[in-house]
Amino acid sequence: MINIVLPVDFGDKTEQLVEGAVKFAKQLNGRIFLIHVAPSDIGFAIGDMGYQYFPEVEANEIRAELVELNKIEQRIIAHDVDCEHLLKQGIAKDTILEYAKDKNADYIVMGSHGRSGIYDVFVGSLTKGLTKDSHVPVLVLPIHD
């Protein structure tokens, strides 16, 4: 079976990306390893008293993101594609590459909004970093209007 790592950010084009990844997985008899990388600084804010940490803000945000991740996983499974997920805090590129290695990924599927001719904006800095450092192919799906 083909292992596909699918990073999601819960943006407005996530559903379009998921649909493309599901189609790809079905064509290859693949399974999807869904991942969302939350920033390490959730719960931190700069205020009158300087840099402060609010653990309840972090916990609430992580909980909400986990709910979203579970919903996406269930939509993928409803299309008869095997799926599991991971929510982890950290640096997105490094965490995704580590997850791809742990899951013995054959592909990483990313989205491109195609907003401009400038490479960094067109492909995105995360996608650019993954394609540069990944040891497995990175499939970039166009996800725009």
Tab-separated table of C-alpha atoms in Angstrom, residues 11-101:
chain	number	residue	atom	x	y	z
A	11	GLY	CA	-7.358	27.212	5.635
A	12	ASP	CA	-10.202	27.984	3.266
A	13	LYS	CA	-8.793	25.605	0.613
A	14	THR	CA	-8.251	22.616	2.907
A	15	GLU	CA	-11.329	20.793	1.633
A	16	GLN	CA	-10.140	21.154	-1.962
A	17	LEU	CA	-6.718	19.789	-0.969
A	18	VAL	CA	-8.284	16.848	0.871
A	19	GLU	CA	-10.452	16.008	-2.161
A	20	GLY	CA	-7.383	15.948	-4.402
A	21	ALA	CA	-5.427	13.797	-1.958
A	22	VAL	CA	-8.326	11.346	-1.639
A	23	LYS	CA	-8.541	11.047	-5.426
A	24	PHE	CA	-4.769	10.452	-5.590
A	25	ALA	CA	-4.920	7.863	-2.791
A	26	LYS	CA	-7.752	5.970	-4.509
A	27	GLN	CA	-5.811	5.845	-7.774
A	28	LEU	CA	-2.781	4.346	-6.031
A	29	ASN	CA	-4.563	2.223	-3.427
A	30	GLY	CA	-2.971	4.470	-0.841
A	31	ARG	CA	-3.592	5.391	2.741
A	32	ILE	CA	-3.431	8.938	4.067
A	33	PHE	CA	-1.473	10.040	7.096
A	34	LEU	CA	-3.030	13.373	7.959
A	35	ILE	CA	-0.970	15.874	9.938
A	36	HIS	CA	-1.530	19.344	11.328
A	37	VAL	CA	1.415	21.180	12.841
A	38	ALA	CA	0.402	23.785	15.388
A	39	PRO	CA	2.864	26.575	16.132
A	40	SER	CA	4.934	26.205	19.278
A	41	ASP	CA	3.982	29.690	20.424
A	42	ILE	CA	0.224	29.116	20.821
A	43	GLY	CA	-0.773	30.592	24.145
A	44	PHE	CA	1.963	33.224	24.226
A	45	ALA	CA	1.151	36.902	23.983
A	46	ILE	CA	2.973	40.172	24.405
A	47	GLY	CA	1.171	42.580	26.670
A	48	ASP	CA	1.758	45.276	29.270
A	49	MET	CA	3.693	42.835	31.420
A	50	GLY	CA	5.857	41.565	28.566
A	51	TYR	CA	5.828	38.104	27.073
A	52	GLN	CA	3.254	35.936	28.876
A	53	TYR	CA	2.072	32.363	28.540
A	54	PHE	CA	-1.612	31.461	28.833
A	55	PRO	CA	-1.928	27.656	29.032
A	56	GLU	CA	-5.736	27.764	28.826
A	57	VAL	CA	-5.511	29.563	25.462
A	58	GLU	CA	-3.102	26.931	24.186
A	59	ALA	CA	-5.267	24.058	25.456
A	60	ASN	CA	-8.424	25.514	23.888
A	61	GLU	CA	-6.717	26.103	20.531
A	62	ILE	CA	-5.208	22.604	20.443
A	63	ARG	CA	-8.568	21.087	21.375
A	64	ALA	CA	-10.331	22.995	18.560
A	65	GLU	CA	-7.675	21.963	16.035
A	66	LEU	CA	-7.955	18.327	17.096
A	67	VAL	CA	-11.723	18.452	16.542
A	68	GLU	CA	-11.110	19.798	13.009
A	69	LEU	CA	-8.489	17.140	12.316
A	70	ASN	CA	-10.884	14.399	13.455
A	71	LYS	CA	-13.590	15.744	11.116
A	72	ILE	CA	-11.220	15.675	8.146
A	73	GLU	CA	-10.099	12.149	9.028
A	74	GLN	CA	-13.721	10.975	9.135
A	75	ARG	CA	-14.445	12.566	5.720
A	76	ILE	CA	-11.448	10.725	4.246
A	77	ILE	CA	-12.514	7.419	5.774
A	78	ALA	CA	-16.043	7.973	4.396
A	79	HIS	CA	-14.453	7.833	0.914
A	80	ASP	CA	-13.093	4.346	1.726
A	81	VAL	CA	-9.524	5.567	2.121
A	82	ASP	CA	-7.583	4.375	5.157
A	83	CYS	CA	-6.522	7.328	7.302
A	84	GLU	CA	-4.929	8.239	10.600
A	85	HIS	CA	-3.932	11.612	11.976
A	86	LEU	CA	-1.429	13.447	14.129
A	87	LEU	CA	-1.559	16.889	15.672
A	88	LYS	CA	1.814	18.090	16.864
A	89	GLN	CA	3.340	21.404	17.862
A	90	GLY	CA	6.609	22.417	16.304
A	91	ILE	CA	8.271	23.730	13.180
A	92	ALA	CA	6.047	22.684	10.291
A	93	LYS	CA	8.681	21.607	7.758
A	94	ASP	CA	10.752	19.606	10.225
A	95	THR	CA	7.719	17.990	11.840
A	96	ILE	CA	6.189	16.986	8.488
A	97	LEU	CA	9.467	15.520	7.227
A	98	GLU	CA	9.900	13.583	10.477
A	99	TYR	CA	6.323	12.264	10.219
A	100	ALA	CA	6.897	11.260	6.579
A	101	LYS	CA	9.993	9.319	7.636
